[in-house]
Short mmCIF file of C-alpha atoms in Angstrom, two decimals:
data_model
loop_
_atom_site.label_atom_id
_atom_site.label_comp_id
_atom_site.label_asym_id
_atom_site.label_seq_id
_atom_site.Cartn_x
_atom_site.Cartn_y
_atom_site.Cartn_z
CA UNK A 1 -35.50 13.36 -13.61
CA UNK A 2 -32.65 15.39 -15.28
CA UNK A 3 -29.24 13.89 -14.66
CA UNK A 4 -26.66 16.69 -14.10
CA UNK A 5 -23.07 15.79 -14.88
CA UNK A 6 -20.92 14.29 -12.13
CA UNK A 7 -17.91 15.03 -10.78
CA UNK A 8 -14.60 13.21 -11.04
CA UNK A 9 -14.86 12.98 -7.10
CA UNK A 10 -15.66 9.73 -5.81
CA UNK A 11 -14.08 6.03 -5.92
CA UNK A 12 -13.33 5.02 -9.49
CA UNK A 13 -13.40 1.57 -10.31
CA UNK A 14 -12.11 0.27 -13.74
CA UNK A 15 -10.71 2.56 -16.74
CA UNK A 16 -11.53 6.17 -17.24
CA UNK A 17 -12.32 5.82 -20.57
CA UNK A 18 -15.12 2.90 -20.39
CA UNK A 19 -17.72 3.97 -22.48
CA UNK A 20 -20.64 2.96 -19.73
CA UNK A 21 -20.70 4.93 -16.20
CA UNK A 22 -22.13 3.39 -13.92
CA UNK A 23 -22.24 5.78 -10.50
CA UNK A 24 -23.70 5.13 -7.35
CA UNK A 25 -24.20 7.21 -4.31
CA UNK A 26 -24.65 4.65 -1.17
CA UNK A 27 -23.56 5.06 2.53
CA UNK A 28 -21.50 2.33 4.53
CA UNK A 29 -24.06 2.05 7.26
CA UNK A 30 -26.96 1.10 5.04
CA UNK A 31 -27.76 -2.70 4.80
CA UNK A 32 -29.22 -1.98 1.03
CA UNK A 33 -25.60 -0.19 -0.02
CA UNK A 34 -24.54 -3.02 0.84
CA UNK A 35 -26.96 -5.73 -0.70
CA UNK A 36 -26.28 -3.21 -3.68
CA UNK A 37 -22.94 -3.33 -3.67
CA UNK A 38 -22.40 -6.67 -4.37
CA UNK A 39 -24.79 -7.42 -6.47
CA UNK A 40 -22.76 -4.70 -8.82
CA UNK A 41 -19.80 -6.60 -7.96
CA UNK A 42 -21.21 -9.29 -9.45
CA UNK A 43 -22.73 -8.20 -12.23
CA UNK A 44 -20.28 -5.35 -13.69
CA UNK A 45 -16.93 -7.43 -13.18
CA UNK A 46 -16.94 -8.47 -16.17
CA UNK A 47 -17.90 -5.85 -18.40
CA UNK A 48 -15.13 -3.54 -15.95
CA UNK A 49 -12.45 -6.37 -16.85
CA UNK A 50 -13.34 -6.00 -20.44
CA UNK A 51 -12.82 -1.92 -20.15
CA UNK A 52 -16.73 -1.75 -21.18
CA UNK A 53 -17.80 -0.14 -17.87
CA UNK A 54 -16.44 2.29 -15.14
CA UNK A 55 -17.88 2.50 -11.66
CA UNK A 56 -18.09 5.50 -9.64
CA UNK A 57 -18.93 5.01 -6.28
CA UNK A 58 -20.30 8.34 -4.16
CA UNK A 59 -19.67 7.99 -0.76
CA UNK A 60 -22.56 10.02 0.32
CA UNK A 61 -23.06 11.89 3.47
CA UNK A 62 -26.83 11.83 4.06
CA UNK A 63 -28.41 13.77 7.17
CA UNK A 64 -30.01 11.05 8.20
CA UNK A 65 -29.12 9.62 12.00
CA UNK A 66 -29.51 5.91 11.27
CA UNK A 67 -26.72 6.29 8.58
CA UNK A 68 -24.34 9.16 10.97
CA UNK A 69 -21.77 6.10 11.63
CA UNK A 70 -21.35 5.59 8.23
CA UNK A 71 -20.85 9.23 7.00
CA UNK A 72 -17.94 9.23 9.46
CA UNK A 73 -16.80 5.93 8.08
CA UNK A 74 -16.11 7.56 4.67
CA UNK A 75 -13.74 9.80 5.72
CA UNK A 76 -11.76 6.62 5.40
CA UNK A 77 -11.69 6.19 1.87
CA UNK A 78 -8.54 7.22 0.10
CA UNK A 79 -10.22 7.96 -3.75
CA UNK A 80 -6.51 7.43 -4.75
CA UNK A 81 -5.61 4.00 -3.53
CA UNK A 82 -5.71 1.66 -5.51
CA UNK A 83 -6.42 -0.78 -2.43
CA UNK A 84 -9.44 1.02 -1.38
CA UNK A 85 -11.83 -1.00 -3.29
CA UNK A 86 -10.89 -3.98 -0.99
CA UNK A 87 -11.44 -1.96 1.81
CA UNK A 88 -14.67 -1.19 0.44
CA UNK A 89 -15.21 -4.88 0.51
CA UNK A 90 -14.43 -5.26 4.07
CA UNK A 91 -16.69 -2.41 5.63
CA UNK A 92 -19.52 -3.49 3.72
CA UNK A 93 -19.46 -6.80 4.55
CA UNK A 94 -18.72 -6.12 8.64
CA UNK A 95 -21.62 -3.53 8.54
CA UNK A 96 -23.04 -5.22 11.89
CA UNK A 97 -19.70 -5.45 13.60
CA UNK A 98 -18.71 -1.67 13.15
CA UNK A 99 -22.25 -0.52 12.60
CA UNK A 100 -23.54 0.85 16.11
CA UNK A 101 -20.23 2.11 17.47
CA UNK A 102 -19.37 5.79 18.39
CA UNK A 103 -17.42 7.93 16.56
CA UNK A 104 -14.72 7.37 18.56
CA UNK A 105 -14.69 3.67 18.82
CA UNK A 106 -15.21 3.31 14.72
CA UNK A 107 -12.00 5.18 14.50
CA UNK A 108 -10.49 2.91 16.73
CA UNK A 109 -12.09 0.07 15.14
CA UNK A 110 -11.27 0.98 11.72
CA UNK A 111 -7.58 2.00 12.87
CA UNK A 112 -6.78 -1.71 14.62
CA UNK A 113 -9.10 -4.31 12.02
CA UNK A 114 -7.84 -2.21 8.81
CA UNK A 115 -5.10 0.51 9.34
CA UNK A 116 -6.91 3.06 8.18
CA UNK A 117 -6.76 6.67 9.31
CA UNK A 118 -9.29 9.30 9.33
CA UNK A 119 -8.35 11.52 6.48
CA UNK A 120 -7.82 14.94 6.76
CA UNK A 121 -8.38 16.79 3.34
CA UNK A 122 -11.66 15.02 3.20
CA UNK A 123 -14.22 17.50 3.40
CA UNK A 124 -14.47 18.94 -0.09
CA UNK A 125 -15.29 16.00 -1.61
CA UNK A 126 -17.67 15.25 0.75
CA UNK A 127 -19.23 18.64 0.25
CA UNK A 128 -18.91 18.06 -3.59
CA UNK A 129 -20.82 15.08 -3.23
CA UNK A 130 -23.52 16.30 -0.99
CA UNK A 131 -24.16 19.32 -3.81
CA UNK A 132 -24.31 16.63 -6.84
CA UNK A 133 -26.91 14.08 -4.26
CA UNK A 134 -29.18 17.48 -3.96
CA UNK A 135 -28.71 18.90 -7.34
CA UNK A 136 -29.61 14.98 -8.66
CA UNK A 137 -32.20 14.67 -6.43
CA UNK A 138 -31.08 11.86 -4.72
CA UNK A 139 -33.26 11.03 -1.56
CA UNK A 140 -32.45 7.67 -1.13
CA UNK A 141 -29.41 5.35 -0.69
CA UNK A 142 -28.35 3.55 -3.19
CA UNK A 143 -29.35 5.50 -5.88
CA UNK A 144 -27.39 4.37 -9.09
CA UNK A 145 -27.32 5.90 -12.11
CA UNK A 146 -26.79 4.12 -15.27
CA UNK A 147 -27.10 6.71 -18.48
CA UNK A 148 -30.27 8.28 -18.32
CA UNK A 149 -31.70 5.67 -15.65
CA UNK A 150 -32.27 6.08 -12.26
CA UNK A 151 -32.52 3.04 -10.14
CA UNK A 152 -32.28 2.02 -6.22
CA UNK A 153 -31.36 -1.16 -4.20
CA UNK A 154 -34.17 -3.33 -5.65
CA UNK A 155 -32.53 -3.47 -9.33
CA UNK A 156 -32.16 -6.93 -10.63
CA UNK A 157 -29.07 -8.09 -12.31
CA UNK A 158 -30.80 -8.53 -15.48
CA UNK A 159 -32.22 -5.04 -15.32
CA UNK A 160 -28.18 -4.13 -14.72
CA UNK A 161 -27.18 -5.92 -17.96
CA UNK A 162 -30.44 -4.73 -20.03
CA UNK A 163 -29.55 -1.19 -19.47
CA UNK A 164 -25.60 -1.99 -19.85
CA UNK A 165 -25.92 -4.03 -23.13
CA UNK A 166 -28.37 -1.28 -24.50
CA UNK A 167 -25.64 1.43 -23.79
CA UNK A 168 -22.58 -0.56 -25.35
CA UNK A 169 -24.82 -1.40 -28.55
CA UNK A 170 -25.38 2.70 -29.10
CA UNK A 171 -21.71 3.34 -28.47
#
């Protein structure tokens, strides 16, 4: 698989200038984002602490109908805030509670459990993100990529810190 460059768009977590990416495209409906999700958390805290590694989470808007619910819930996700990795947190982990509501109710969900609003100015970064998914070939959620490797949901940690190690040792 050839790995195009990504875009800046997307929810960065750690410093810009880490020499290890690590970017993921997941949705907030799927129960293996989520299983993914924090089994990054747990393995890249440290090295993102230490400024060794940078995170870039995708929030990816995948035509698939089992996962509509969460492409709506990422139009929540200010890319800006600083806080937003919390709330990241807190949708994965309440997948079941928010998980099989309408459109409609999410928003209200999301609006009275969280306080977050539907953003507005959303949609080009969702596009942006749809284009890099296609022109990377991504068919399934999570799909991470970690320099030139390509993994999904069933990653183990010490695969994650194999392939991160190997990457800080050439830099």
């Amino acid at each position: 698989m050839t790995i195009t460059k990504f875009s800046d768009v997307g929810l960065h977590v750690g410093q810009a200038d880490a020499p290890v990416k690590v970017t993921s495209f997941v949705n907030f409906r799927c129960p293996f984002c989520a299983s993914w999700h924090f089994k990054a958390n747990n393995v890249l805290d440290k090295y993102v602490k230490a400024g060794q590694v940078e995170e870039i989470i995708k929030f990816y808007d995948k035509p698939k109908e089992t996962l509509e619910i969460g492409n709506h819930a990422h139009h929540f996700i200010d890319y800006n805030d600083p806080e937003s990795e919390k709330i990241v947190n807190l949708l994965f982990s309440s997948q079941d509670e928010w998980g099989n509501l309408s459109k409609e109710e999410l928003t209200t969900y999301f609006e009275e459990n969280f306080g977050l609003k539907e953003l507005e100015n959303h949609q080009e970064a969702t596009n942006l993100i749809i284009a890099e998914a296609n022109g990377n070939n991504v068919k399934t959620v999570p799909t991470i990529f970690i320099g030139d490797k390509v993994y999904d949901s069933q990653v183990s940690p010490e695969e994650l810190v194999e392939t991160i190690e190997a990457l800080l040792a050439e830099k």
